[in-house]
Amino acid sequence: MNQLFIDPFSEAIKHQDLIDVSFSKFRDHNDPKLFDNRIFVINTGITDRKKIAKTINFLSSRSTKVIGVDLLFDTLYTTPDDTLLSIAIANSSRVILGFSFEEAKMPYHSTMEMHSHPFFANNVKEAYFNLATNDGFSVRTFEPFHMVENTEMPSFSTKIAMEYEPEVLARLKSRGVDKEWINFRRVQPGISNMIFPINSGQNSHYALVNIDQFLADTSAYEEEYFKDKIVLIGFCGEHDGSLSMKDRYYTPLNERSSGRSVPDMFGVIIHANIISMLLDSDFIDDVPEFLLYLFAFLIFFVNYFIFLRVIERKFFFTVAFIRLIQILQFIFLYSVCILLLCVLNIKLGFILIITAVILSFELFEFYQHRFKHRVNKILSTY
Amino acid sequence: MALRVFFILIVFLTVFCGFLRAQSVAAVFIQGNVKVFKQGENVNMAKALVHGPLLPDQKLIVAQNSKVKLLKSNGEVCEISNAGTYTINSLKFIAVPESSIFSKLGDYFLSFFTSHTSSETKENYSNTVLAFSRGEDAVPILNFPMTGMISADLTGIDFKWTHPCDSCNFILQIYDFESKALVFQSYVNSVNYTLKNPLKYLFPGKKYFWNIQLDKSVVKSTSSSFTVSKKGDFNLKVTEVENNLNKEKLKLQSLPHTLMVMSALRDKEMINYAFQFASISKSKYPKDKLLADYLDKIYYTELSNRLQQ
């Protein structure tokens, strides 16, 4: 059903969502508990395959539980570096590579689009990198599983979380949800990102190290440091000081939730946020649609009696007083929606509710002047 | 005196109204070979059409496979895609659908009542964000056709290139060498493409250049040029070589025959002809594996030599 007059406005502001305001403005990003010690991120910057091979070899030797490589090796240069990388991947059973798919509408199946060359990906665990968006650049949801060429494939972050903690699969399946809202809690780390509107609070919720620095300091890490950890290898800027726009997207953590802004999070950190969410079972639940309609009806019902009382008492500036009540209701319901999302992880559809508030007085007047006497006539016959 | 004033007024009004009525015409889109000349001028004086205003008495010469779009100041449009000569003031302009601010507002408000899903639901989220990095893309290397003459008489012209990427898509672009106009473009998901019915896009005797661009990337190969030979030239040259071979009264099998013809064509600096002939031989003797292997070897040796150069 269309929410006639409000929906166009929601279309106009579809680059925004209640999630954007709630997560960026009302969540505390300074909580030290948010630092996720389970995930370690290595920024490849502009590197070569030899360094990636060295990194994988080192991590494999340190009993890292999962090595997620957020890079695509679809080009084979037939150089010694290619062989080194291929051997490093083949020798480590912990590596997860990725591919992308092209989404098809039912009844057609999505097809694999870009994938690493079989020289690297042969007999290696693979999952898809795709994330879901409604405008092409803002990431708010992801699909944990998707049918790709007739096979159910996990997403990159789902696969990593499942490898780390196999119970994740059962938890996801029991929810029976196709698409999950990403419960973004952790901001983009890195010195160059500690500015408005990316991370003005200057927080680091994931350990992020440049690949060159990582390889230079391998001896500095304790023997057990990487044991049972998830290490993500991906791109987070050409170097520590660069504010790169490659593989970077808008998320609800962007501190400027309306108007023009810069993308605030690299793909690899989005994957990290999803992994944290899956491991913590920190899902966002939608309120079912029938409850929303019921709630909207209740608003009409309650407002009918409020407006009736206001008109009966013949307050001065009656209409203005009713409008004030509506504004207060708007503020109250908006606050409730934000609180539910921030505190209880419940996403209450705001548009339908606010439509009910806005139209309640007009419908009240319509009922009183045009409809009530007919209803009374019908009721008096019984 | 009064009659004179009246006459002057009439002349002034006629000129003024005529001026008001005249709608300026401009060329806004030109593809291929389109020339322009003034009425009464010699056709040989025709110049290449450029974007911008045109006079009502000018004439356009639109060549085959060329296109031009003209726009009047009142928004009317005329598109010419058929070859021929056209006078500007005799062209039929068509009014485009109303696009005033009021009609746009009307359409917008009408769209309120069409069915669409709420932006709050996950239904209209699609998996289009590809959150990964892939490094710098390698530049494609053009293999065939090589610089020189190529025949368009055959069923198709093969375009071949090399690129190490396993899952890349490419854009093949062919341009007119003189006008730099794009004459053909195709999206390709492999490292070769056969341009079927080439004479639909390419003219015999004309020079073209082509290149390969990586899809969703700015990486582009260097360009390579070729000239489409005149109709029948390929057959003529091959027959000429074969006649010379026949004079020698040698009974040659498929492989030596093909090699000798290719060698003679190469000596005449017709390298594309040589490989086009090799391709014909391969399709003529599909079971001859030795022939296919040998011809492939020659092709790769040629490419290797060119790369080293």
Short mmCIF file of N, CA and C in Angstrom, two decimals, chain B residues 144-154 156-159 195 198-199 202-208 210 225-231 233-234 269-276:
data_model
loop_
_atom_site.label_atom_id
_atom_site.label_comp_id
_atom_site.label_asym_id
_atom_site.label_seq_id
_atom_site.Cartn_x
_atom_site.Cartn_y
_atom_site.Cartn_z
N PHE B 144 45.45 -8.32 -33.26
CA PHE B 144 44.97 -8.41 -34.64
C PHE B 144 43.69 -7.63 -34.81
N PRO B 145 43.49 -6.91 -35.89
CA PRO B 145 44.34 -6.73 -37.06
C PRO B 145 45.57 -5.88 -36.76
N MET B 146 46.64 -6.21 -37.50
CA MET B 146 47.87 -5.44 -37.37
C MET B 146 47.78 -4.25 -38.32
N THR B 147 48.73 -3.33 -38.18
CA THR B 147 48.70 -2.14 -39.02
C THR B 147 48.82 -2.55 -40.49
N GLY B 148 47.98 -2.03 -41.32
CA GLY B 148 48.03 -2.33 -42.75
C GLY B 148 46.66 -2.61 -43.31
N MET B 149 46.67 -3.21 -44.50
CA MET B 149 45.43 -3.47 -45.24
C MET B 149 44.72 -4.71 -44.68
N ILE B 150 43.41 -4.63 -44.60
CA ILE B 150 42.63 -5.81 -44.19
C ILE B 150 41.40 -5.92 -45.08
N SER B 151 40.99 -7.15 -45.32
CA SER B 151 39.83 -7.35 -46.19
C SER B 151 38.54 -7.42 -45.38
N ALA B 152 37.52 -6.75 -45.90
CA ALA B 152 36.20 -6.81 -45.27
C ALA B 152 35.25 -7.68 -46.11
N ASP B 153 35.82 -8.36 -47.12
CA ASP B 153 34.98 -9.19 -48.01
C ASP B 153 34.52 -10.47 -47.33
N LEU B 154 35.29 -10.91 -46.32
CA LEU B 154 34.96 -12.17 -45.66
C LEU B 154 33.76 -11.96 -44.73
N GLY B 156 33.50 -11.93 -41.65
CA GLY B 156 33.75 -11.08 -40.49
C GLY B 156 35.21 -10.75 -40.35
N ILE B 157 35.50 -9.70 -39.57
CA ILE B 157 36.89 -9.36 -39.26
C ILE B 157 37.11 -9.72 -37.80
N ASP B 158 38.16 -10.52 -37.55
CA ASP B 158 38.48 -10.90 -36.17
C ASP B 158 39.31 -9.82 -35.52
N PHE B 159 38.92 -9.42 -34.32
CA PHE B 159 39.72 -8.51 -33.51
C PHE B 159 40.22 -9.31 -32.31
N LEU B 195 33.79 -9.05 -35.88
CA LEU B 195 32.87 -8.03 -36.40
C LEU B 195 32.18 -8.61 -37.62
N PRO B 198 31.13 -6.67 -41.71
CA PRO B 198 31.92 -5.45 -41.45
C PRO B 198 31.58 -4.27 -42.35
N LEU B 199 31.08 -4.58 -43.57
CA LEU B 199 30.81 -3.47 -44.50
C LEU B 199 29.63 -2.61 -44.05
N LEU B 202 32.16 -0.31 -41.90
CA LEU B 202 33.43 0.15 -42.44
C LEU B 202 33.34 0.31 -43.96
N PHE B 203 34.02 1.32 -44.48
CA PHE B 203 33.99 1.58 -45.92
C PHE B 203 35.29 1.11 -46.57
N PRO B 204 35.20 0.43 -47.72
CA PRO B 204 36.42 0.02 -48.42
C PRO B 204 37.26 1.24 -48.79
N GLY B 205 38.56 1.10 -48.60
CA GLY B 205 39.49 2.18 -48.94
C GLY B 205 39.70 3.17 -47.80
N LYS B 206 38.95 3.04 -46.73
CA LYS B 206 39.08 4.01 -45.62
C LYS B 206 39.98 3.48 -44.51
N LYS B 207 40.61 4.40 -43.83
CA LYS B 207 41.51 4.02 -42.75
C LYS B 207 40.79 4.20 -41.41
N TYR B 208 41.00 3.25 -40.54
CA TYR B 208 40.37 3.29 -39.21
C TYR B 208 41.41 3.02 -38.13
N TRP B 210 41.59 1.40 -33.96
CA TRP B 210 40.80 0.72 -32.93
C TRP B 210 41.57 0.60 -31.63
N SER B 225 46.03 1.10 -36.21
CA SER B 225 45.23 1.47 -37.38
C SER B 225 45.20 0.34 -38.41
N PHE B 226 44.20 0.34 -39.24
CA PHE B 226 44.12 -0.58 -40.37
C PHE B 226 43.33 0.10 -41.48
N THR B 227 43.55 -0.36 -42.69
CA THR B 227 42.81 0.20 -43.83
C THR B 227 41.99 -0.92 -44.44
N VAL B 228 40.73 -0.65 -44.68
CA VAL B 228 39.86 -1.65 -45.30
C VAL B 228 40.14 -1.65 -46.80
N SER B 229 40.49 -2.82 -47.32
CA SER B 229 40.85 -2.90 -48.75
C SER B 229 39.60 -2.80 -49.62
N LYS B 230 39.84 -2.50 -50.90
CA LYS B 230 38.71 -2.38 -51.84
C LYS B 230 38.11 -3.74 -52.08
N LYS B 231 36.86 -3.74 -52.46
CA LYS B 231 36.13 -5.00 -52.65
C LYS B 231 36.84 -5.89 -53.68
N ASP B 233 39.77 -7.13 -53.56
CA ASP B 233 41.23 -7.02 -53.55
C ASP B 233 41.89 -8.25 -52.92
N PHE B 234 41.29 -8.74 -51.83
CA PHE B 234 41.86 -9.90 -51.13
C PHE B 234 41.88 -11.11 -52.06
N GLU B 269 53.92 -7.22 -48.00
CA GLU B 269 53.56 -6.40 -46.83
C GLU B 269 52.06 -6.37 -46.58
N MET B 270 51.47 -7.56 -46.74
CA MET B 270 50.04 -7.69 -46.46
C MET B 270 49.86 -8.72 -45.35
N ILE B 271 50.33 -8.34 -44.18
CA ILE B 271 50.35 -9.28 -43.05
C ILE B 271 48.94 -9.70 -42.61
N ASN B 272 48.01 -8.75 -42.65
CA ASN B 272 46.63 -9.09 -42.26
C ASN B 272 46.00 -10.06 -43.26
N TYR B 273 46.30 -9.84 -44.54
CA TYR B 273 45.81 -10.76 -45.58
C TYR B 273 46.35 -12.18 -45.30
N ALA B 274 47.65 -12.23 -44.92
CA ALA B 274 48.28 -13.53 -44.68
C ALA B 274 47.54 -14.29 -43.57
N PHE B 275 47.22 -13.58 -42.47
CA PHE B 275 46.53 -14.26 -41.36
C PHE B 275 45.05 -14.50 -41.67
N GLN B 276 44.48 -13.65 -42.50
CA GLN B 276 43.09 -13.90 -42.93
C GLN B 276 43.05 -15.16 -43.80
#
